[in-house]
Short mmCIF file of C-alpha atoms in Angstrom, two decimals:
data_model
loop_
_atom_site.label_atom_id
_atom_site.label_comp_id
_atom_site.label_asym_id
_atom_site.label_seq_id
_atom_site.Cartn_x
_atom_site.Cartn_y
_atom_site.Cartn_z
CA GLY A 1 77.18 75.59 138.75
CA ILE A 2 80.57 74.91 137.12
CA GLY A 3 82.98 74.65 140.05
CA VAL A 4 85.05 76.65 142.54
CA ARG A 5 88.12 78.82 142.39
CA GLY A 6 90.46 80.10 145.08
CA LYS A 7 94.00 80.53 146.35
CA VAL A 8 95.82 78.02 148.57
CA ALA A 9 99.40 78.59 149.74
CA GLY A 10 99.87 81.22 147.06
CA LYS A 11 98.67 78.96 144.23
CA THR A 12 95.59 79.65 142.11
CA LEU A 13 93.36 76.57 142.17
CA ALA A 14 90.27 75.69 140.16
CA LEU A 15 88.14 72.57 140.67
CA GLY A 16 85.19 72.04 138.37
CA ASN A 17 83.91 70.89 135.02
CA ALA A 18 85.19 71.44 131.50
CA ALA A 19 83.40 74.81 131.22
CA LEU A 20 85.38 76.17 134.19
CA MET A 21 88.63 74.91 132.71
CA ALA A 22 87.77 76.55 129.38
CA ASP A 23 87.15 79.86 131.18
CA MET A 24 90.67 79.62 132.59
CA ASN A 25 92.24 78.45 129.31
CA ILE A 26 93.42 75.17 130.86
CA ASP A 27 94.20 72.40 128.35
CA LEU A 28 92.32 69.17 129.17
CA ASN A 29 93.75 66.99 126.39
CA PRO A 30 96.22 65.08 128.61
CA GLN A 31 93.37 63.66 130.73
CA LEU A 32 90.40 63.68 128.34
CA LYS A 33 90.63 59.99 127.43
CA GLU A 34 90.67 58.87 131.07
CA ALA A 35 87.92 61.34 131.95
CA ASP A 36 85.66 60.07 129.15
CA ALA A 37 86.21 56.48 130.28
CA LEU A 38 85.08 57.38 133.80
CA ARG A 39 82.07 59.30 132.49
CA ALA A 40 81.03 56.34 130.33
CA GLU A 41 80.71 54.37 133.57
CA GLY A 42 78.30 57.00 134.95
CA ALA A 43 80.79 58.93 137.10
CA SER A 44 80.98 62.71 137.32
CA VAL A 45 84.44 64.05 136.54
CA MET A 46 85.94 67.24 137.94
CA PHE A 47 89.21 68.73 136.76
CA LEU A 48 91.80 70.30 139.04
CA GLY A 49 93.78 73.21 137.69
CA VAL A 50 96.80 74.68 139.47
CA ASP A 51 98.24 77.99 138.27
CA GLY A 52 96.67 77.59 134.83
CA MET A 53 97.82 73.99 134.31
CA LEU A 54 95.85 70.73 134.56
CA ALA A 55 96.98 68.92 137.71
CA GLY A 56 94.57 65.98 137.84
CA ILE A 57 91.00 64.73 137.78
CA LEU A 58 88.54 63.65 140.47
CA SER A 59 85.65 61.30 139.73
CA VAL A 60 82.56 60.89 141.90
CA SER A 61 79.76 58.42 141.27
CA ASP A 62 76.29 58.84 142.73
CA PRO A 63 74.45 55.50 142.63
CA VAL A 64 70.96 55.57 141.17
CA LYS A 65 68.26 54.76 143.72
CA ALA A 66 66.74 51.32 143.31
CA SER A 67 63.26 52.85 143.06
CA THR A 68 64.09 55.27 140.24
CA ALA A 69 63.66 52.86 137.31
CA GLU A 70 60.23 51.80 138.61
CA ALA A 71 59.22 55.43 139.08
CA LEU A 72 60.17 56.32 135.50
CA GLN A 73 58.22 53.34 134.16
CA GLN A 74 55.14 54.50 136.07
CA LEU A 75 55.47 58.04 134.72
CA LYS A 76 55.85 56.84 131.14
CA ALA A 77 52.88 54.51 131.55
CA ALA A 78 50.87 57.57 132.64
CA GLY A 79 51.76 59.28 129.35
CA ILE A 80 54.29 61.69 130.85
CA ARG A 81 57.31 62.73 128.78
CA VAL A 82 60.49 62.41 130.84
CA VAL A 83 63.41 64.80 130.25
CA MET A 84 66.69 64.62 132.18
CA ALA A 85 68.69 67.82 132.82
CA THR A 86 71.87 67.76 134.89
CA GLY A 87 74.98 69.76 135.55
CA ASP A 88 77.02 66.57 135.16
CA GLY A 89 78.99 66.00 131.97
CA THR A 90 77.09 65.01 128.85
CA ILE A 91 78.80 61.61 128.62
CA THR A 92 77.95 60.87 132.28
CA ALA A 93 74.38 62.03 131.79
CA LYS A 94 73.90 59.84 128.72
CA ALA A 95 75.38 56.81 130.52
CA VAL A 96 72.94 57.19 133.43
CA ALA A 97 70.04 57.93 131.09
CA ALA A 98 70.77 54.80 129.06
CA LYS A 99 70.53 52.66 132.21
CA LEU A 100 67.18 54.24 133.08
CA GLY A 101 65.69 54.27 129.58
CA ILE A 102 65.54 58.08 129.29
CA ASP A 103 65.72 59.23 125.68
CA GLU A 104 65.96 63.01 126.08
CA VAL A 105 69.06 64.16 128.00
CA HIS A 106 70.68 67.55 128.61
CA GLY A 107 74.12 67.52 130.25
CA GLU A 108 76.45 70.23 131.56
CA VAL A 109 73.51 72.59 132.11
CA LYS A 110 73.74 75.56 134.45
CA PRO A 111 70.85 76.79 136.64
CA LYS A 112 69.85 79.29 133.94
CA ASP A 113 69.90 76.53 131.33
CA LYS A 114 67.42 74.52 133.40
CA LEU A 115 65.22 77.60 133.68
CA ASP A 116 65.44 78.18 129.93
CA LEU A 117 64.59 74.52 129.25
CA VAL A 118 61.42 74.79 131.34
CA ALA A 119 60.50 78.05 129.59
CA ARG A 120 61.08 76.51 126.15
CA LEU A 121 58.87 73.51 126.91
CA GLN A 122 56.16 75.84 128.19
CA ALA A 123 56.43 77.89 125.00
CA GLU A 124 55.73 74.67 123.09
CA GLY A 125 52.44 74.41 124.98
CA LYS A 126 53.60 71.77 127.46
CA VAL A 127 52.55 71.66 131.10
CA VAL A 128 55.88 71.21 132.88
CA ALA A 129 56.58 69.50 136.19
CA MET A 130 60.16 70.01 137.37
CA ALA A 131 61.72 67.74 139.99
CA GLY A 132 64.96 68.81 141.67
CA ASP A 133 66.82 68.68 144.96
CA GLY A 134 69.46 71.39 144.78
CA ILE A 135 69.86 75.13 145.15
CA ASN A 136 70.60 75.34 141.42
CA ASP A 137 67.18 73.81 140.70
CA ALA A 138 65.25 76.53 142.58
CA PRO A 139 64.68 78.92 139.60
CA ALA A 140 63.36 76.10 137.39
CA LEU A 141 61.20 74.75 140.23
CA ALA A 142 59.61 78.17 140.65
CA ARG A 143 59.03 78.61 136.89
CA ALA A 144 57.45 75.20 136.25
CA GLN A 145 53.68 74.79 136.55
CA VAL A 146 54.42 72.11 139.14
CA GLY A 147 57.68 72.28 141.10
CA ILE A 148 58.57 69.04 142.87
CA ALA A 149 61.28 69.37 145.52
CA MET A 150 62.98 66.59 147.45
CA GLY A 151 62.64 66.58 151.21
CA THR A 152 66.30 65.57 151.39
CA GLY A 153 67.36 68.78 149.62
CA PRO A 154 67.91 72.35 150.87
CA ASP A 155 65.12 74.60 152.15
CA VAL A 156 65.38 76.97 149.18
CA ALA A 157 64.41 74.17 146.80
CA MET A 158 61.45 73.13 148.96
CA ASN A 159 60.31 76.76 149.27
CA SER A 160 60.45 77.15 145.48
CA GLY A 161 58.45 74.00 144.76
CA HIS A 162 54.76 73.20 145.06
CA VAL A 163 55.13 69.56 146.09
CA THR A 164 57.73 68.08 148.42
CA LEU A 165 58.67 64.39 148.34
CA VAL A 166 59.52 63.78 151.99
CA LYS A 167 61.84 60.84 151.34
CA GLY A 168 63.05 61.90 147.90
CA ASP A 169 61.50 58.78 146.33
CA LEU A 170 60.55 59.55 142.72
CA ARG A 171 57.70 57.04 142.90
CA GLY A 172 55.97 59.76 144.91
CA ILE A 173 55.64 61.77 141.69
CA ALA A 174 53.63 58.98 140.07
CA ARG A 175 51.47 58.70 143.20
CA ALA A 176 50.95 62.47 143.27
CA CYS A 177 49.85 62.42 139.61
CA GLN A 178 47.42 59.59 140.27
CA LEU A 179 45.98 61.34 143.33
CA SER A 180 45.72 64.69 141.51
CA ARG A 181 43.83 63.20 138.58
CA ALA A 182 41.52 61.29 140.91
CA THR A 183 40.86 64.49 142.87
CA VAL A 184 39.97 66.51 139.77
CA ALA A 185 37.66 63.72 138.55
CA ASN A 186 36.04 63.62 141.99
CA MET A 187 35.48 67.38 141.95
CA LYS A 188 33.74 67.14 138.57
CA GLN A 189 31.53 64.31 139.83
CA ASN A 190 30.58 66.33 142.91
CA LEU A 191 29.72 69.35 140.77
CA VAL A 192 27.39 67.17 138.69
CA PHE A 193 25.71 65.82 141.84
CA ALA A 194 25.25 69.36 143.20
CA LEU A 195 23.85 70.66 139.89
CA ILE A 196 21.37 67.78 139.65
CA TYR A 197 20.08 68.29 143.20
CA ASN A 198 19.81 72.06 142.81
CA ALA A 199 18.27 71.90 139.33
CA LEU A 200 15.59 69.45 140.50
CA GLY A 201 14.98 71.46 143.65
CA VAL A 202 14.57 74.75 141.74
CA LEU A 203 12.20 73.21 139.19
CA ILE A 204 10.00 71.60 141.84
CA ALA A 205 10.05 74.80 143.92
CA ALA A 206 8.95 76.71 140.80
CA GLY A 207 5.90 74.45 140.61
CA ILE A 208 6.72 72.43 137.49
CA LEU A 209 5.01 69.35 138.99
CA TYR A 210 2.02 71.21 140.39
CA PRO A 211 -0.18 71.31 137.23
CA ALA A 212 0.12 67.57 136.64
CA PHE A 213 0.55 66.14 140.13
CA GLY A 214 -0.32 68.95 142.50
CA VAL A 215 3.15 68.65 144.06
CA LEU A 216 4.93 71.62 145.63
CA LEU A 217 8.30 71.68 147.35
CA SER A 218 7.76 71.49 151.08
CA PRO A 219 10.38 72.80 153.53
CA LEU A 220 10.83 69.25 154.83
CA PHE A 221 11.66 67.92 151.37
CA ALA A 222 14.03 70.83 150.74
CA ALA A 223 15.90 70.17 153.97
CA ALA A 224 16.14 66.44 153.18
CA ALA A 225 17.38 67.17 149.64
CA MET A 226 20.08 69.52 150.90
CA SER A 227 21.23 66.99 153.50
CA LEU A 228 21.27 64.19 150.92
CA SER A 229 23.27 66.40 148.56
CA SER A 230 25.91 67.03 151.23
CA VAL A 231 26.05 63.36 152.19
CA SER A 232 26.50 62.22 148.58
CA VAL A 233 29.24 64.78 147.86
CA VAL A 234 31.16 64.01 151.05
CA GLY A 235 30.71 60.26 150.58
CA ASN A 236 32.03 60.48 147.03
CA ALA A 237 35.03 62.56 148.17
CA LEU A 238 35.89 60.01 150.85
CA ARG A 239 36.54 57.45 148.09
CA LEU A 240 39.81 59.32 147.47
CA ARG A 241 41.24 57.62 150.55
CA ARG A 242 41.67 54.52 148.42
CA SER A 243 43.97 56.47 146.08
#
């Protein structure tokens, strides 16, 4: 999660973030100002060390999808707290978060840090949904109550998650939340319908109407009631197609 190290033509090379450079005691001061300027523009910066000395920097920018801002607005409107956790530098993370209106940001996090973040939120009594598309997201996806993997990511992330967004469009999270809530509400409605039908059927079968009206539950009425119960439950469930 912090970079790569190896040997090329007899030289010891390291390419990664500031944490990797710190592990190798490489001084970043000569390039820090330029690196921070690139991060402030939303680029990820990697440092190149050669034989224990800083040799240069490499910046990579990953454009934010056009649909992401809309997706975040939908999630916030649904009352969902949005937290951003990324292995990118803190300055880069804050720059991207500012563009998207995300207030809570964690930068330069390793896979274990993401896992610990999910665990900490759960310890606070939160129900956590984790969305990620990389191998380093797999532990956090598995730990979260709802793991949301991107269909454009590796298989290990999709196998660790519970929901897969086929096209990696974050608006799918908002749609999934809407559909999930509608499904749970529909289940509760169907349980009420079933309880009403069964409660009425049991009372009539027990003869509650017989003393006053001489009415008993005939097999024909029982069969009709059961059929009507099934039709009403299925018909109510079919309304979910509109979601």
